[in-house]
Coordinates of N, CA and C in Angstrom, one line a residue:
X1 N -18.4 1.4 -0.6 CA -18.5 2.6 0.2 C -17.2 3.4 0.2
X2 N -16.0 3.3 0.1 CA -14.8 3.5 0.2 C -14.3 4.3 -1.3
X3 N -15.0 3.8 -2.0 CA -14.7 3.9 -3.7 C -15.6 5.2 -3.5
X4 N -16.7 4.9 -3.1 CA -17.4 6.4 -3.3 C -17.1 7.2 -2.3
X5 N -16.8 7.4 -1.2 CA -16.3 8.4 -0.7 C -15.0 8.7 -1.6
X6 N -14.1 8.0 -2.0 CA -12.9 8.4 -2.9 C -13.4 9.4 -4.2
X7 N -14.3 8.6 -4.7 CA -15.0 9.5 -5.8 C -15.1 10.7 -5.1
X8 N -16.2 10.8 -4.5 CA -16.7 11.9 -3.6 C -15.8 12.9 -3.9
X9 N -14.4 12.4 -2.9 CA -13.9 13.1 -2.2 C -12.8 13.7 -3.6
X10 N -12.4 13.2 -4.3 CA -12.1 13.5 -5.7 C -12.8 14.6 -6.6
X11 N -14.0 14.3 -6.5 CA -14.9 14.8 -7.3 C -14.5 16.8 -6.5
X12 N -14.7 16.9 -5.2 CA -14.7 17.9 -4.3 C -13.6 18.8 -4.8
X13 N -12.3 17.8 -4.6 CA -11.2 18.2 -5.0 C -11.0 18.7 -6.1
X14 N -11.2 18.2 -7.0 CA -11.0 19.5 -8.6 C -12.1 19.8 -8.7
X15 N -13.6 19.9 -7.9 CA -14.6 21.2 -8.5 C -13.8 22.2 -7.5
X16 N -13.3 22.3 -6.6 CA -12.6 23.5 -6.3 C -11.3 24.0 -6.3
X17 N -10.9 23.3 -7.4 CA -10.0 23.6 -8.1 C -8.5 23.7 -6.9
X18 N -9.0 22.2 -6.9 CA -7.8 21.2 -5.7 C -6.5 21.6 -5.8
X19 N -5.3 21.0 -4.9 CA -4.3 20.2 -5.0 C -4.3 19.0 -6.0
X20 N -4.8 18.9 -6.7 CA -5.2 17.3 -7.4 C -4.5 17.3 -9.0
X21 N -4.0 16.6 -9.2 CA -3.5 16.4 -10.6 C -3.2 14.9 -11.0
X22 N -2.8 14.8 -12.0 CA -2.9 13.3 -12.6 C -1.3 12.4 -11.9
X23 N -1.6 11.1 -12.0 CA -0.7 10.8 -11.2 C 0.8 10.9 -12.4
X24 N 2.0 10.9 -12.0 CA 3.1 11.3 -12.7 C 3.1 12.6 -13.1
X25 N 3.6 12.6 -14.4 CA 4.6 14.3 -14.1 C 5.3 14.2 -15.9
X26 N 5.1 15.7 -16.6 CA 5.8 15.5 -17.4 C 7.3 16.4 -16.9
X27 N 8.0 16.1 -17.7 CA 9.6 16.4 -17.4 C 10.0 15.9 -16.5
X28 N 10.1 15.1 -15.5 CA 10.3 14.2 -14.5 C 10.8 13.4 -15.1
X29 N 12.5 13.3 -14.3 CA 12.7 11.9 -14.8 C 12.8 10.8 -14.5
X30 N 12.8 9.7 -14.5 CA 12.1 8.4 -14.0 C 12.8 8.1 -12.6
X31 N 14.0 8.8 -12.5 CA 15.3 8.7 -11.4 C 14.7 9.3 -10.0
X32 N 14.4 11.0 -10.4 CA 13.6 12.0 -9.5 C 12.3 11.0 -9.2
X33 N 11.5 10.6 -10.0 CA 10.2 10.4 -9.4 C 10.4 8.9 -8.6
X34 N 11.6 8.2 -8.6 CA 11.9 7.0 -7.4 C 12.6 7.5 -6.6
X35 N 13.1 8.6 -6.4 CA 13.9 9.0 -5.1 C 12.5 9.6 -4.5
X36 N 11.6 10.4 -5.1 CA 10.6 11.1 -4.2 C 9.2 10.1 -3.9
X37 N 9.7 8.9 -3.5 CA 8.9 7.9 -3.5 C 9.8 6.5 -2.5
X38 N 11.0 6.9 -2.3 CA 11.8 6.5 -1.5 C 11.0 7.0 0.0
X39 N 11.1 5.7 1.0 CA 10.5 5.7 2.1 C 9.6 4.1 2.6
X40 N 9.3 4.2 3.8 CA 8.7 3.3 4.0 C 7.3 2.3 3.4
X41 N 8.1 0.8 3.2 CA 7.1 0.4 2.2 C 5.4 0.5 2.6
X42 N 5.0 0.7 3.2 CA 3.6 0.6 4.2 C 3.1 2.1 3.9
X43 N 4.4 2.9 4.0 CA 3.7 4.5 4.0 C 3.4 4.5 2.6
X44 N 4.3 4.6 1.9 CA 5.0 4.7 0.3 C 3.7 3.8 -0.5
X45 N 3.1 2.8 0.5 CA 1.9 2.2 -0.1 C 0.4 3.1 0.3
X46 N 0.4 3.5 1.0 CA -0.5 4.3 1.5 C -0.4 5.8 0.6
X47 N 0.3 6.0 0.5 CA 0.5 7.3 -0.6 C -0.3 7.2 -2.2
X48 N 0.6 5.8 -2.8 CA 0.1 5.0 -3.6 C -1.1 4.6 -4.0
X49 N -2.0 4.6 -2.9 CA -3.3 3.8 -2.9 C -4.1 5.1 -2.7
X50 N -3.7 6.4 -2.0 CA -4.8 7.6 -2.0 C -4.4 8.8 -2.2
X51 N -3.4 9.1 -2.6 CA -2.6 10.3 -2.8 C -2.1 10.7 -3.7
X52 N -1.1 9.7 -4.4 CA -0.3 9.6 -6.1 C -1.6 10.2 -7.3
X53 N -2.9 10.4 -7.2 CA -3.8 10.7 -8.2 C -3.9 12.4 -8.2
X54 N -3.5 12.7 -6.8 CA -3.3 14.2 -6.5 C -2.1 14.9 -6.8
X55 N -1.2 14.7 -6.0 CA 0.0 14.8 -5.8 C 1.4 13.9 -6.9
X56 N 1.0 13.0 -7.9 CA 1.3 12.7 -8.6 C 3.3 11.5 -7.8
X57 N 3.9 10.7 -8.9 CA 4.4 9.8 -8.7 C 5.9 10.9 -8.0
X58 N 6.0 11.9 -8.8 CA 6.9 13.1 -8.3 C 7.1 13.9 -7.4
X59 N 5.7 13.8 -6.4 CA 5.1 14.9 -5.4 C 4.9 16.2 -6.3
X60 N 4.9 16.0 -6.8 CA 4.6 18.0 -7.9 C 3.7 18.2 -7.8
X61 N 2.5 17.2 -7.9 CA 1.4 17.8 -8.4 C 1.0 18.3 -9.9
X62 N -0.1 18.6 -9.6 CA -0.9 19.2 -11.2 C -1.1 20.7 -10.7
X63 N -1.5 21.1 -10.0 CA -2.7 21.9 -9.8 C -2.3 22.9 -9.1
X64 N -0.6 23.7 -9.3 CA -0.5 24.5 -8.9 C 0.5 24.3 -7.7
X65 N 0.9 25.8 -7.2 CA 2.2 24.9 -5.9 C 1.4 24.4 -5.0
X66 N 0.5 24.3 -4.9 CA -0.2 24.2 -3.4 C -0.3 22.7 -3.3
X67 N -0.2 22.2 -4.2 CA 0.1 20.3 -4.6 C 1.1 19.7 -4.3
X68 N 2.5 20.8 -4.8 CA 3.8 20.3 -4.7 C 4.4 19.8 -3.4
X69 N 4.5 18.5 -2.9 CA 5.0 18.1 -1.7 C 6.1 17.9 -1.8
X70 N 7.0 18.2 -2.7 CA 8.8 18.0 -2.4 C 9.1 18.6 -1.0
X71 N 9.2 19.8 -0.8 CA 9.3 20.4 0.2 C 8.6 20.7 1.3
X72 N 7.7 20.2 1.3 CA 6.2 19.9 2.4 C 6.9 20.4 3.7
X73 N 7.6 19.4 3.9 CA 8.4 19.5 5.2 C 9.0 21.1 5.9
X74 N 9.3 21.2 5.0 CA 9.7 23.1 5.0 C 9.0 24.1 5.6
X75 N 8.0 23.7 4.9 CA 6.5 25.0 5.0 C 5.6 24.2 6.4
X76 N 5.7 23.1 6.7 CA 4.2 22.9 7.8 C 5.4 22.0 8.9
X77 N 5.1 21.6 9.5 CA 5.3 21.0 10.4 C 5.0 19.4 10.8
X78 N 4.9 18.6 11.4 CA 4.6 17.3 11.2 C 3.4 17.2 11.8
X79 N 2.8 18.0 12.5 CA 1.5 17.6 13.4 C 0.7 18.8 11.9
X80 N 1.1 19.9 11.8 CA 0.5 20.6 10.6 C 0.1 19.3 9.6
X81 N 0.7 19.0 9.3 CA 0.4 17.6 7.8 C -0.4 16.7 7.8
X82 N -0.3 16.1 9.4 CA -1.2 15.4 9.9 C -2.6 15.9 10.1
X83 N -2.9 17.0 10.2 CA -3.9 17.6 10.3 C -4.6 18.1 9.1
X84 N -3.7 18.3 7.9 CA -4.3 18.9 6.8 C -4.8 17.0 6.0
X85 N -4.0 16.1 6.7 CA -4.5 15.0 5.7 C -5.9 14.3 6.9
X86 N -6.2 14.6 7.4 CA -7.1 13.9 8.4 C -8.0 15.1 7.7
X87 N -8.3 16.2 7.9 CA -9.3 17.5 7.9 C -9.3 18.1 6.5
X88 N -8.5 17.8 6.0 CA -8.3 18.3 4.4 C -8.7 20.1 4.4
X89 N -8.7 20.6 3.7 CA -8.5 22.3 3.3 C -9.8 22.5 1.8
X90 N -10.0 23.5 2.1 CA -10.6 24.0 0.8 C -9.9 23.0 -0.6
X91 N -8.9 23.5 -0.5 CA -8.2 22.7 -1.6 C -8.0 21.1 -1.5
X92 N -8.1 20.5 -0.3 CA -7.8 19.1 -0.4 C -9.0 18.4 0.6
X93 N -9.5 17.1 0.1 CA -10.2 17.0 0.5 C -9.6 15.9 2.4
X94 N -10.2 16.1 3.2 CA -9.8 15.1 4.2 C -9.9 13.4 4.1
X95 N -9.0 12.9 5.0 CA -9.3 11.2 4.4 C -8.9 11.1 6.1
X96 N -9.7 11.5 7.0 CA -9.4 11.3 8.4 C -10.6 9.7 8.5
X97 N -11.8 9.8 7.9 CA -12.6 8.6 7.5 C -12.3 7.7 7.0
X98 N -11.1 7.8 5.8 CA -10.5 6.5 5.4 C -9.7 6.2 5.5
X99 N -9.0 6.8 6.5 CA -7.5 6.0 6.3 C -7.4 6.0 8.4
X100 N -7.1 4.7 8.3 CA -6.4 4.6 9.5 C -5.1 5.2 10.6
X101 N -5.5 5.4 11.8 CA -4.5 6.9 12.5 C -3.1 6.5 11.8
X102 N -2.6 5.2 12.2 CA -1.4 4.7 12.1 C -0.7 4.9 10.3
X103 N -1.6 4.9 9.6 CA -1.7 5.3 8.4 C -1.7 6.8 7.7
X104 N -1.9 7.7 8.5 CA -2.0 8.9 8.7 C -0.8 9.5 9.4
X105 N -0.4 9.2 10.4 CA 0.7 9.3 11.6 C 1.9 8.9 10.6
X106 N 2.1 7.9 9.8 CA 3.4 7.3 9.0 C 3.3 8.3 7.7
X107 N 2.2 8.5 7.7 CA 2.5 10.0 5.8 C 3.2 11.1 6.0
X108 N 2.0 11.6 7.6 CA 2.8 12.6 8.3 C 4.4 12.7 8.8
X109 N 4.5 11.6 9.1 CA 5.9 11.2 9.6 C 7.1 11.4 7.9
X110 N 6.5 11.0 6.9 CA 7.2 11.1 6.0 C 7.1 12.0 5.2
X111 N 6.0 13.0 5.5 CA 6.3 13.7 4.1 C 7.1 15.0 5.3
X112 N 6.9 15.1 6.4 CA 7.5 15.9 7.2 C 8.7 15.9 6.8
X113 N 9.7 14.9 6.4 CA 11.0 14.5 5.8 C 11.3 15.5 4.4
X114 N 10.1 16.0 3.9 CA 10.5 16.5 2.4 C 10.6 17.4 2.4
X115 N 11.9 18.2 2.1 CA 12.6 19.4 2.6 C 12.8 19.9 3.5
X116 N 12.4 19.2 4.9 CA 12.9 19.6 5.9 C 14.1 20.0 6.0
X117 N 14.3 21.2 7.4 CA 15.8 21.3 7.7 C 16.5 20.8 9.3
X118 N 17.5 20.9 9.2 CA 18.1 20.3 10.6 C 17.2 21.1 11.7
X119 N 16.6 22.4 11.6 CA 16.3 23.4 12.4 C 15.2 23.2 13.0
X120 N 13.8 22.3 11.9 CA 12.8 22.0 12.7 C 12.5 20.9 13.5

């Protein structure tokens, strides 16, 4: 069940020409793509297990800036992120069904970290 909602939800994802790109990055170098992967082991596994195929090992993405999570933090807010990964967007599909709050709450908590500034 889990695999196919993944599929599913994958499948949605690049017919509408998602956030989604292959996992890793060219030009990236092996240094960058372990610092942007630096974080808690539980979250950092949770990313790993449903995100990394979108958003890639780098946070870049494939598919355009709307993928690029380096600077996530910057542009939305922490309850904004939480909300785009539970309800997903046109462009991304939601995983409020598969992934547990606590699991959700710690992504949010960490990608809110990626380019944030002292200000928000």
């Amino acid at each position: 069940m889990k695999k196919a909602l993944l599929i599913a939800a994958l499948f949605g994802a690049v017919s509408l020409i998602a956030a989604c790109g292959s996992s890793g990055g060219s030009g990236g170098g092996g240094e960058s793509q372990g610092a942007a992967l630096d974080g808690p082991e539980a979250t950092v596994a949770v990313f790993k297990s449903n995100c990394i195929s979108c958003h890639g090992t780098d946070l870049k993405g494939k598919m355009g800036p709307d993928s690029d999570l380096t600077a996530v933090g910057a542009k939305m807010t922490r309850d904004e992120i939480e909300k785009q990964i539970k309800d997903g967007s046109a462009k991304m599909p939601g995983f409020g069904k598969m992934l547990k709050e606590d699991e959700i709450a710690g992504l949010a908590d960490w990608l809110a970290t990626k380019g944030a500034t002292a200000s928000q």
